[in-house]
Amino acid sequence: MNIFPTKKLYFKLHDTQTKTLDQLQRRTKKSEKLVTYYTDKSFIGTIKGNNFHLISSTIGKGAFCVMKGKIDANKGYVHVEIHKAFRILITIMICLIPIGLSIVFFTDKEQFSFLLIIVAIIQILIIRFIAVELAFKFLSRNSLQRLRDVLDADWIRQNEY
């Protein structure tokens, strides 16, 4: 089981590889740093050969998902994961719960209840399996729709690749 959600999707191109890469080059603001800022381009990132490493340029939510992939002759794939900065922030947020629980345990043992342990576990599960999962699902879907439109491609099943 992964700590953080990921997706790997395969696509089939409508145009040739060179036309698709040219289209992606035109719609991508070149940057080694995957940080969103105002631009008229659809993506921010790098394209090296037929490999790409991109984020959506949507302010406020575009940097949450990082898309890495490769475009072959008439098909390709994209691997979507949560940006490393967000993974660190989410991990810190989850780790604060047991730290707070241990502070309560060591400072006020008479007031400590085992119900607090259950509440802490439920909070961790809600953060990871509801909040992070839903955010990843919706934000990755938006980024992938934008990528599909720019590449002019259709999603295919893995066994068709």
Tab-separated table of N, CA and C in Angstrom:
chain	number	residue	atom	x	y	z
A	1	MET	N	0.840	-1.189	0.000
A	1	MET	CA	0.000	0.000	0.000
A	1	MET	C	0.878	1.243	0.000
A	2	ASN	N	0.564	2.183	-0.840
A	2	ASN	CA	1.287	3.447	-0.900
A	2	ASN	C	0.827	4.358	0.220
A	3	ILE	N	1.748	5.153	0.729
A	3	ILE	CA	1.376	6.133	1.741
A	3	ILE	C	0.552	7.240	1.109
A	4	PHE	N	0.953	7.648	-0.091
A	4	PHE	CA	0.230	8.680	-0.823
A	4	PHE	C	-0.281	8.101	-2.140
A	5	PRO	N	-1.446	8.574	-2.600
A	5	PRO	CA	-2.026	8.020	-3.832
A	5	PRO	C	-1.236	8.422	-5.078
A	6	THR	N	-1.256	7.542	-6.068
A	6	THR	CA	-0.650	7.808	-7.376
A	6	THR	C	-1.574	7.255	-8.448
A	7	LYS	N	-1.356	7.695	-9.674
A	7	LYS	CA	-2.095	7.176	-10.829
A	7	LYS	C	-1.111	6.979	-11.962
A	8	LYS	N	-1.345	5.950	-12.753
A	8	LYS	CA	-0.585	5.767	-13.987
A	8	LYS	C	-1.589	5.472	-15.083
A	9	LEU	N	-1.621	6.342	-16.085
A	9	LEU	CA	-2.566	6.202	-17.178
A	9	LEU	C	-1.811	6.132	-18.497
A	10	TYR	N	-2.395	5.429	-19.439
A	10	TYR	CA	-1.827	5.275	-20.773
A	10	TYR	C	-2.728	5.978	-21.767
A	11	PHE	N	-2.136	6.539	-22.801
A	11	PHE	CA	-2.918	7.259	-23.798
A	11	PHE	C	-2.450	6.915	-25.200
A	12	LYS	N	-3.366	7.131	-26.141
A	12	LYS	CA	-3.107	6.913	-27.561
A	12	LYS	C	-3.197	8.265	-28.245
A	13	LEU	N	-2.212	8.577	-29.071
A	13	LEU	CA	-2.150	9.871	-29.745
A	13	LEU	C	-2.982	9.874	-31.020
A	14	HIS	N	-3.558	11.035	-31.347
A	14	HIS	CA	-4.276	11.207	-32.608
A	14	HIS	C	-3.330	11.682	-33.700
A	15	ASP	N	-2.324	12.472	-33.322
A	15	ASP	CA	-1.334	12.985	-34.271
A	15	ASP	C	-0.036	12.201	-34.132
A	16	THR	N	0.977	12.647	-34.832
A	16	THR	CA	2.285	12.017	-34.728
A	16	THR	C	2.979	12.468	-33.443
A	17	GLN	N	4.037	11.767	-33.108
A	17	GLN	CA	4.791	12.080	-31.900
A	17	GLN	C	5.384	13.492	-31.976
A	18	THR	N	5.919	13.866	-33.111
A	18	THR	CA	6.548	15.185	-33.227
A	18	THR	C	5.527	16.316	-33.122
A	19	LYS	N	4.368	16.155	-33.739
A	19	LYS	CA	3.325	17.183	-33.637
A	19	LYS	C	2.831	17.303	-32.197
A	20	THR	N	2.673	16.170	-31.534
A	20	THR	CA	2.206	16.180	-30.149
A	20	THR	C	3.241	16.837	-29.239
A	21	LEU	N	4.508	16.505	-29.421
A	21	LEU	CA	5.559	17.117	-28.612
A	21	LEU	C	5.673	18.613	-28.878
A	22	ASP	N	5.501	19.025	-30.125
A	22	ASP	CA	5.515	20.454	-30.452
A	22	ASP	C	4.363	21.179	-29.765
A	23	GLN	N	3.192	20.569	-29.802
A	23	GLN	CA	2.018	21.150	-29.136
A	23	GLN	C	2.265	21.274	-27.639
A	24	LEU	N	2.838	20.244	-27.042
A	24	LEU	CA	3.128	20.272	-25.604
A	24	LEU	C	4.196	21.320	-25.296
A	25	GLN	N	5.196	21.445	-26.156
A	25	GLN	CA	6.237	22.469	-25.970
A	25	GLN	C	5.628	23.874	-25.998
A	26	ARG	N	4.713	24.109	-26.937
A	26	ARG	CA	4.089	25.428	-27.051
A	26	ARG	C	3.234	25.766	-25.853
A	27	ARG	N	2.604	24.761	-25.255
A	27	ARG	CA	1.678	24.989	-24.138
A	27	ARG	C	2.339	24.857	-22.765
A	28	THR	N	3.679	24.747	-22.727
A	28	THR	CA	4.387	24.572	-21.461
A	28	THR	C	5.348	25.726	-21.231
A	29	LYS	N	5.239	26.334	-20.062
A	29	LYS	CA	6.200	27.351	-19.625
A	29	LYS	C	7.398	26.615	-19.045
A	30	LYS	N	8.566	26.849	-19.620
A	30	LYS	CA	9.769	26.114	-19.205
A	30	LYS	C	10.217	26.577	-17.823
A	31	SER	N	10.383	25.625	-16.901
A	31	SER	CA	10.849	25.931	-15.561
A	31	SER	C	11.320	24.652	-14.885
A	32	GLU	N	12.480	24.712	-14.280
A	32	GLU	CA	12.982	23.567	-13.509
A	32	GLU	C	12.246	23.453	-12.181
A	33	LYS	N	11.791	24.588	-11.658
A	33	LYS	CA	11.047	24.613	-10.397
A	33	LYS	C	9.571	24.405	-10.706
A	34	LEU	N	8.985	23.453	-10.050
A	34	LEU	CA	7.571	23.161	-10.276
A	34	LEU	C	6.718	23.991	-9.310
A	35	VAL	N	6.616	25.278	-9.619
A	35	VAL	CA	5.876	26.233	-8.812
A	35	VAL	C	4.910	26.965	-9.730
A	36	THR	N	3.668	27.150	-9.290
A	36	THR	CA	2.698	27.841	-10.148
A	36	THR	C	2.868	29.350	-10.044
A	37	TYR	N	2.664	29.993	-11.159
A	37	TYR	CA	2.613	31.456	-11.231
A	37	TYR	C	1.805	31.801	-12.462
A	38	TYR	N	1.423	33.066	-12.558
A	38	TYR	CA	0.557	33.480	-13.658
A	38	TYR	C	1.273	33.329	-14.993
A	39	THR	N	0.643	32.617	-15.894
A	39	THR	CA	1.154	32.428	-17.236
A	39	THR	C	-0.019	32.104	-18.152
A	40	ASP	N	0.155	32.329	-19.436
A	40	ASP	CA	-0.883	31.992	-20.397
A	40	ASP	C	-0.758	30.552	-20.893
A	41	LYS	N	0.254	29.837	-20.426
A	41	LYS	CA	0.485	28.448	-20.828
A	41	LYS	C	-0.358	27.511	-19.956
A	42	SER	N	-0.547	26.284	-20.422
A	42	SER	CA	-1.336	25.301	-19.681
A	42	SER	C	-0.536	24.598	-18.588
A	43	PHE	N	0.782	24.455	-18.812
A	43	PHE	CA	1.625	23.705	-17.881
A	43	PHE	C	2.898	24.464	-17.571
A	44	ILE	N	3.524	24.062	-16.476
A	44	ILE	CA	4.832	24.561	-16.087
A	44	ILE	C	5.699	23.335	-15.852
A	45	GLY	N	6.897	23.328	-16.424
A	45	GLY	CA	7.769	22.184	-16.206
A	45	GLY	C	8.804	22.037	-17.296
A	46	THR	N	9.288	20.804	-17.445
A	46	THR	CA	10.338	20.531	-18.419
A	46	THR	C	9.913	19.414	-19.363
A	47	ILE	N	10.423	19.521	-20.587
A	47	ILE	CA	10.229	18.482	-21.600
A	47	ILE	C	11.611	18.197	-22.178
A	48	LYS	N	12.089	16.998	-21.977
A	48	LYS	CA	13.405	16.595	-22.472
A	48	LYS	C	13.225	15.398	-23.389
A	49	GLY	N	13.446	15.619	-24.667
A	49	GLY	CA	13.227	14.551	-25.633
A	49	GLY	C	11.749	14.225	-25.696
A	50	ASN	N	11.418	12.974	-25.407
A	50	ASN	CA	10.005	12.597	-25.380
A	50	ASN	C	9.499	12.373	-23.955
A	51	ASN	N	10.282	12.782	-22.950
A	51	ASN	CA	9.868	12.704	-21.540
A	51	ASN	C	9.424	14.072	-21.052
A	52	PHE	N	8.445	14.096	-20.170
A	52	PHE	CA	7.991	15.361	-19.608
A	52	PHE	C	7.804	15.235	-18.103
A	53	HIS	N	7.922	16.381	-17.439
A	53	HIS	CA	7.765	16.500	-15.992
A	53	HIS	C	7.032	17.820	-15.776
A	54	LEU	N	5.715	17.776	-15.499
A	54	LEU	CA	4.867	18.957	-15.553
A	54	LEU	C	3.966	19.094	-14.338
A	55	ILE	N	3.537	20.340	-14.106
A	55	ILE	CA	2.412	20.618	-13.222
A	55	ILE	C	1.450	21.507	-14.007
A	56	SER	N	0.222	21.550	-13.571
A	56	SER	CA	-0.755	22.432	-14.195
A	56	SER	C	-0.460	23.864	-13.771
A	57	SER	N	-0.732	24.824	-14.623
A	57	SER	CA	-0.450	26.227	-14.302
A	57	SER	C	-1.610	26.899	-13.573
A	58	THR	N	-2.611	26.159	-13.171
A	58	THR	CA	-3.741	26.715	-12.448
A	58	THR	C	-3.271	27.215	-11.082
A	59	ILE	N	-3.502	28.489	-10.805
A	59	ILE	CA	-3.058	29.083	-9.557
A	59	ILE	C	-3.862	28.504	-8.396
A	60	GLY	N	-3.169	28.123	-7.331
A	60	GLY	CA	-3.818	27.645	-6.125
A	60	GLY	C	-3.969	26.149	-6.030
A	61	LYS	N	-4.068	25.477	-7.151
A	61	LYS	CA	-4.252	24.025	-7.085
A	61	LYS	C	-3.458	23.260	-8.127
A	62	GLY	N	-2.763	23.929	-9.002
A	62	GLY	CA	-2.042	23.264	-10.072
A	62	GLY	C	-0.815	22.509	-9.630
A	63	ALA	N	-0.168	22.963	-8.552
A	63	ALA	CA	1.087	22.340	-8.126
A	63	ALA	C	0.877	21.117	-7.248
A	64	PHE	N	-0.330	20.802	-6.886
A	64	PHE	CA	-0.575	19.661	-5.999
A	64	PHE	C	-0.181	18.345	-6.660
A	65	CYS	N	-0.417	18.214	-7.940
A	65	CYS	CA	-0.123	16.981	-8.671
A	65	CYS	C	1.004	17.207	-9.670
A	66	VAL	N	1.960	16.295	-9.667
A	66	VAL	CA	3.068	16.322	-10.612
A	66	VAL	C	2.842	15.208	-11.624
A	67	MET	N	2.960	15.544	-12.902
A	67	MET	CA	2.764	14.564	-13.974
A	67	MET	C	4.103	14.279	-14.641
A	68	LYS	N	4.501	13.028	-14.611
A	68	LYS	CA	5.716	12.589	-15.290
A	68	LYS	C	5.296	11.576	-16.336
A	69	GLY	N	5.883	11.649	-17.503
A	69	GLY	CA	5.477	10.698	-18.519
A	69	GLY	C	6.400	10.667	-19.696
A	70	LYS	N	5.971	9.877	-20.665
A	70	LYS	CA	6.748	9.669	-21.876
A	70	LYS	C	5.783	9.552	-23.046
A	71	ILE	N	6.175	10.141	-24.170
A	71	ILE	CA	5.371	10.062	-25.385
A	71	ILE	C	6.158	9.247	-26.400
A	72	ASP	N	5.619	8.091	-26.772
A	72	ASP	CA	6.246	7.236	-27.772
A	72	ASP	C	5.656	7.554	-29.143
A	73	ALA	N	5.877	6.671	-30.115
A	73	ALA	CA	5.477	6.914	-31.504
A	73	ALA	C	3.990	7.251	-31.640
A	74	ASN	N	3.109	6.426	-31.126
A	74	ASN	CA	1.679	6.722	-31.243
A	74	ASN	C	0.937	6.538	-29.922
A	75	LYS	N	1.688	6.360	-28.843
A	75	LYS	CA	1.073	6.224	-27.529
A	75	LYS	C	2.052	6.695	-26.475
A	76	GLY	N	1.614	6.679	-25.242
A	76	GLY	CA	2.464	7.117	-24.152
A	76	GLY	C	1.808	6.840	-22.821
A	77	TYR	N	2.443	7.329	-21.779
A	77	TYR	CA	1.893	7.149	-20.437
A	77	TYR	C	2.188	8.386	-19.598
A	78	VAL	N	1.426	8.538	-18.550
A	78	VAL	CA	1.634	9.611	-17.584
A	78	VAL	C	1.465	9.020	-16.187
A	79	HIS	N	2.380	9.378	-15.299
A	79	HIS	CA	2.345	8.945	-13.900
A	79	HIS	C	2.097	10.199	-13.069
A	80	VAL	N	1.027	10.199	-12.293
A	80	VAL	CA	0.644	11.366	-11.499
A	80	VAL	C	0.855	11.038	-10.027
A	81	GLU	N	1.502	11.962	-9.326
A	81	GLU	CA	1.713	11.796	-7.890
A	81	GLU	C	1.605	13.160	-7.223
A	82	ILE	N	1.523	13.150	-5.903
A	82	ILE	CA	1.450	14.391	-5.149
A	82	ILE	C	2.840	15.023	-5.115
A	83	HIS	N	2.883	16.326	-5.294
A	83	HIS	CA	4.138	17.077	-5.273
A	83	HIS	C	4.865	16.843	-3.944
A	84	LYS	N	6.177	16.774	-3.995
A	84	LYS	CA	6.991	16.457	-2.821
A	84	LYS	C	6.759	17.454	-1.675
A	85	ALA	N	6.603	18.726	-1.975
A	85	ALA	CA	6.361	19.725	-0.929
A	85	ALA	C	5.048	19.445	-0.189
A	86	PHE	N	4.026	19.064	-0.931
A	86	PHE	CA	2.745	18.751	-0.298
A	86	PHE	C	2.820	17.452	0.497
A	87	ARG	N	3.588	16.481	0.002
A	87	ARG	CA	3.765	15.243	0.764
A	87	ARG	C	4.425	15.528	2.111
A	88	ILE	N	5.407	16.412	2.115
A	88	ILE	CA	6.080	16.771	3.372
A	88	ILE	C	5.111	17.472	4.314
A	89	LEU	N	4.341	18.420	3.792
A	89	LEU	CA	3.378	19.134	4.635
A	89	LEU	C	2.308	18.207	5.208
A	90	ILE	N	1.819	17.297	4.397
A	90	ILE	CA	0.799	16.356	4.871
A	90	ILE	C	1.385	15.425	5.926
A	91	THR	N	2.621	14.983	5.726
A	91	THR	CA	3.273	14.117	6.703
A	91	THR	C	3.465	14.843	8.031
A	92	ILE	N	3.881	16.103	7.978
A	92	ILE	CA	4.032	16.885	9.206
A	92	ILE	C	2.691	17.034	9.912
A	93	MET	N	1.651	17.303	9.140
A	93	MET	CA	0.321	17.467	9.731
A	93	MET	C	-0.147	16.173	10.408
A	94	ILE	N	0.122	15.052	9.777
A	94	ILE	CA	-0.273	13.767	10.368
A	94	ILE	C	0.572	13.456	11.600
A	95	CYS	N	1.857	13.807	11.563
A	95	CYS	CA	2.739	13.529	12.714
A	95	CYS	C	2.425	14.406	13.918
A	96	LEU	N	1.806	15.557	13.710
A	96	LEU	CA	1.452	16.419	14.832
A	96	LEU	C	0.399	15.782	15.739
A	97	ILE	N	-0.412	14.919	15.199
A	97	ILE	CA	-1.459	14.275	16.001
A	97	ILE	C	-0.854	13.375	17.076
A	98	PRO	N	0.036	12.415	16.749
A	98	PRO	CA	0.637	11.611	17.821
A	98	PRO	C	1.532	12.422	18.760
A	99	ILE	N	2.163	13.479	18.242
A	99	ILE	CA	2.976	14.323	19.116
A	99	ILE	C	2.096	15.017	20.147
A	100	GLY	N	0.983	15.561	19.708
A	100	GLY	CA	0.040	16.185	20.636
A	100	GLY	C	-0.534	15.188	21.631
A	101	LEU	N	-0.801	13.994	21.157
A	101	LEU	CA	-1.326	12.944	22.042
A	101	LEU	C	-0.303	12.573	23.107
A	102	SER	N	0.964	12.474	22.721
A	102	SER	CA	1.994	12.129	23.714
A	102	SER	C	2.217	13.276	24.693
A	103	ILE	N	2.090	14.519	24.257
A	103	ILE	CA	2.210	15.653	25.180
A	103	ILE	C	1.099	15.611	26.211
A	104	VAL	N	-0.117	15.342	25.771
A	104	VAL	CA	-1.242	15.226	26.699
A	104	VAL	C	-1.004	14.069	27.675
A	105	PHE	N	-0.485	12.958	27.182
A	105	PHE	CA	-0.239	11.785	28.035
A	105	PHE	C	0.791	12.093	29.113
A	106	PHE	N	1.899	12.739	28.752
A	106	PHE	CA	2.970	12.971	29.708
A	106	PHE	C	2.732	14.163	30.630
A	107	THR	N	1.883	15.107	30.245
A	107	THR	CA	1.649	16.271	31.102
A	107	THR	C	0.477	16.091	32.053
A	108	ASP	N	-0.531	15.348	31.648
A	108	ASP	CA	-1.731	15.225	32.482
A	108	ASP	C	-2.247	13.792	32.424
A	109	LYS	N	-1.570	12.906	33.146
A	109	LYS	CA	-1.921	11.484	33.084
A	109	LYS	C	-3.291	11.188	33.683
A	110	GLU	N	-3.751	12.019	34.635
A	110	GLU	CA	-5.073	11.774	35.240
A	110	GLU	C	-6.198	12.074	34.247
A	111	GLN	N	-6.003	13.073	33.418
A	111	GLN	CA	-7.022	13.460	32.454
A	111	GLN	C	-6.962	12.636	31.151
A	112	PHE	N	-5.874	11.889	30.972
A	112	PHE	CA	-5.695	11.133	29.729
A	112	PHE	C	-6.698	9.988	29.663
A	113	SER	N	-7.299	9.835	28.515
A	113	SER	CA	-8.269	8.780	28.287
A	113	SER	C	-7.860	8.003	27.035
A	114	PHE	N	-8.124	6.713	27.052
A	114	PHE	CA	-7.819	5.916	25.874
A	114	PHE	C	-8.735	6.259	24.709
A	115	LEU	N	-9.787	6.973	25.001
A	115	LEU	CA	-10.649	7.475	23.933
A	115	LEU	C	-9.882	8.459	23.038
A	116	LEU	N	-8.920	9.181	23.634
A	116	LEU	CA	-8.091	10.094	22.854
A	116	LEU	C	-7.265	9.354	21.803
A	117	ILE	N	-6.823	8.148	22.109
A	117	ILE	CA	-6.064	7.346	21.149
A	117	ILE	C	-6.945	6.983	19.960
A	118	ILE	N	-8.169	6.597	20.251
A	118	ILE	CA	-9.104	6.247	19.178
A	118	ILE	C	-9.406	7.475	18.317
A	119	VAL	N	-9.611	8.621	18.950
A	119	VAL	CA	-9.880	9.858	18.210
A	119	VAL	C	-8.676	10.226	17.338
A	120	ALA	N	-7.464	10.062	17.864
A	120	ALA	CA	-6.256	10.378	17.099
A	120	ALA	C	-6.132	9.470	15.883
A	121	ILE	N	-6.407	8.197	16.052
A	121	ILE	CA	-6.340	7.264	14.929
A	121	ILE	C	-7.381	7.618	13.873
A	122	ILE	N	-8.573	7.961	14.317
A	122	ILE	CA	-9.632	8.347	13.382
A	122	ILE	C	-9.251	9.624	12.636
A	123	GLN	N	-8.628	10.578	13.321
A	123	GLN	CA	-8.189	11.812	12.662
A	123	GLN	C	-7.146	11.525	11.589
A	124	ILE	N	-6.198	10.671	11.894
A	124	ILE	CA	-5.166	10.317	10.920
A	124	ILE	C	-5.798	9.646	9.701
A	125	LEU	N	-6.726	8.730	9.945
A	125	LEU	CA	-7.378	8.034	8.841
A	125	LEU	C	-8.218	8.984	7.989
A	126	ILE	N	-8.889	9.933	8.630
A	126	ILE	CA	-9.701	10.902	7.886
A	126	ILE	C	-8.808	11.783	7.023
A	127	ILE	N	-7.705	12.250	7.594
A	127	ILE	CA	-6.797	13.095	6.814
A	127	ILE	C	-6.271	12.337	5.613
A	128	ARG	N	-5.786	11.120	5.844
A	128	ARG	CA	-5.142	10.369	4.759
A	128	ARG	C	-6.140	9.825	3.741
A	129	PHE	N	-7.173	9.133	4.212
A	129	PHE	CA	-8.034	8.402	3.288
A	129	PHE	C	-9.248	9.183	2.803
A	130	ILE	N	-9.533	10.315	3.389
A	130	ILE	CA	-10.648	11.111	2.887
A	130	ILE	C	-10.147	12.423	2.296
A	131	ALA	N	-9.472	13.241	3.113
A	131	ALA	CA	-9.048	14.564	2.641
A	131	ALA	C	-8.005	14.470	1.523
A	132	VAL	N	-6.925	13.742	1.758
A	132	VAL	CA	-5.861	13.652	0.752
A	132	VAL	C	-6.346	12.906	-0.488
A	133	GLU	N	-7.077	11.836	-0.293
A	133	GLU	CA	-7.568	11.036	-1.425
A	133	GLU	C	-8.519	11.847	-2.300
A	134	LEU	N	-9.447	12.569	-1.678
A	134	LEU	CA	-10.383	13.378	-2.464
A	134	LEU	C	-9.680	14.524	-3.178
A	135	ALA	N	-8.766	15.194	-2.481
A	135	ALA	CA	-8.019	16.281	-3.119
A	135	ALA	C	-7.230	15.751	-4.315
A	136	PHE	N	-6.561	14.615	-4.140
A	136	PHE	CA	-5.784	14.041	-5.237
A	136	PHE	C	-6.695	13.628	-6.388
A	137	LYS	N	-7.826	13.040	-6.064
A	137	LYS	CA	-8.740	12.575	-7.112
A	137	LYS	C	-9.217	13.733	-7.980
A	138	PHE	N	-9.683	14.807	-7.361
A	138	PHE	CA	-10.224	15.917	-8.127
A	138	PHE	C	-9.141	16.734	-8.830
A	139	LEU	N	-8.052	17.014	-8.145
A	139	LEU	CA	-7.003	17.835	-8.749
A	139	LEU	C	-6.250	17.082	-9.842
A	140	SER	N	-6.044	15.787	-9.661
A	140	SER	CA	-5.374	15.023	-10.720
A	140	SER	C	-6.288	14.882	-11.937
A	141	ARG	N	-7.575	14.753	-11.713
A	141	ARG	CA	-8.506	14.657	-12.838
A	141	ARG	C	-8.477	15.943	-13.674
A	142	ASN	N	-8.434	17.096	-13.002
A	142	ASN	CA	-8.366	18.362	-13.737
A	142	ASN	C	-7.062	18.479	-14.528
A	143	SER	N	-5.949	18.116	-13.906
A	143	SER	CA	-4.658	18.181	-14.593
A	143	SER	C	-4.609	17.213	-15.770
A	144	LEU	N	-5.139	16.014	-15.583
A	144	LEU	CA	-5.120	15.016	-16.655
A	144	LEU	C	-6.037	15.398	-17.810
A	145	GLN	N	-7.175	16.030	-17.518
A	145	GLN	CA	-8.047	16.505	-18.598
A	145	GLN	C	-7.345	17.582	-19.418
A	146	ARG	N	-6.647	18.458	-18.732
A	146	ARG	CA	-5.901	19.510	-19.419
A	146	ARG	C	-4.797	18.900	-20.285
A	147	LEU	N	-4.094	17.896	-19.753
A	147	LEU	CA	-3.039	17.232	-20.514
A	147	LEU	C	-3.604	16.514	-21.732
A	148	ARG	N	-4.718	15.831	-21.550
A	148	ARG	CA	-5.343	15.128	-22.668
A	148	ARG	C	-5.753	16.090	-23.775
A	149	ASP	N	-6.287	17.249	-23.390
A	149	ASP	CA	-6.680	18.240	-24.392
A	149	ASP	C	-5.476	18.792	-25.149
A	150	VAL	N	-4.396	19.048	-24.440
A	150	VAL	CA	-3.199	19.587	-25.093
A	150	VAL	C	-2.565	18.545	-26.004
A	151	LEU	N	-2.487	17.299	-25.537
A	151	LEU	CA	-1.866	16.245	-26.338
A	151	LEU	C	-2.761	15.747	-27.456
A	152	ASP	N	-4.063	16.034	-27.375
A	152	ASP	CA	-5.043	15.489	-28.306
A	152	ASP	C	-4.934	13.966	-28.328
A	153	ALA	N	-5.201	13.377	-27.166
A	153	ALA	CA	-5.039	11.934	-26.987
A	153	ALA	C	-6.280	11.348	-26.329
A	154	ASP	N	-6.389	10.032	-26.395
A	154	ASP	CA	-7.450	9.295	-25.710
A	154	ASP	C	-6.831	8.352	-24.706
A	155	TRP	N	-7.476	8.205	-23.547
A	155	TRP	CA	-6.992	7.258	-22.536
A	155	TRP	C	-7.279	5.839	-22.996
A	156	ILE	N	-6.356	4.939	-22.726
A	156	ILE	CA	-6.545	3.526	-23.068
A	156	ILE	C	-6.261	2.674	-21.846
A	157	ARG	N	-6.665	1.425	-21.918
A	157	ARG	CA	-6.393	0.496	-20.826
A	157	ARG	C	-4.928	0.085	-20.854
A	158	GLN	N	-4.445	-0.371	-19.700
A	158	GLN	CA	-3.049	-0.745	-19.583
A	158	GLN	C	-2.700	-1.929	-20.485
A	159	ASN	N	-3.624	-2.889	-20.617
A	159	ASN	CA	-3.323	-4.061	-21.425
A	159	ASN	C	-3.313	-3.759	-22.939
A	160	GLU	N	-3.809	-2.579	-23.340
A	160	GLU	CA	-3.762	-2.173	-24.739
A	160	GLU	C	-2.452	-1.470	-25.084
A	161	TYR	N	-1.656	-1.157	-24.086
A	161	TYR	CA	-0.435	-0.365	-24.307
A	161	TYR	C	0.622	-1.157	-25.006
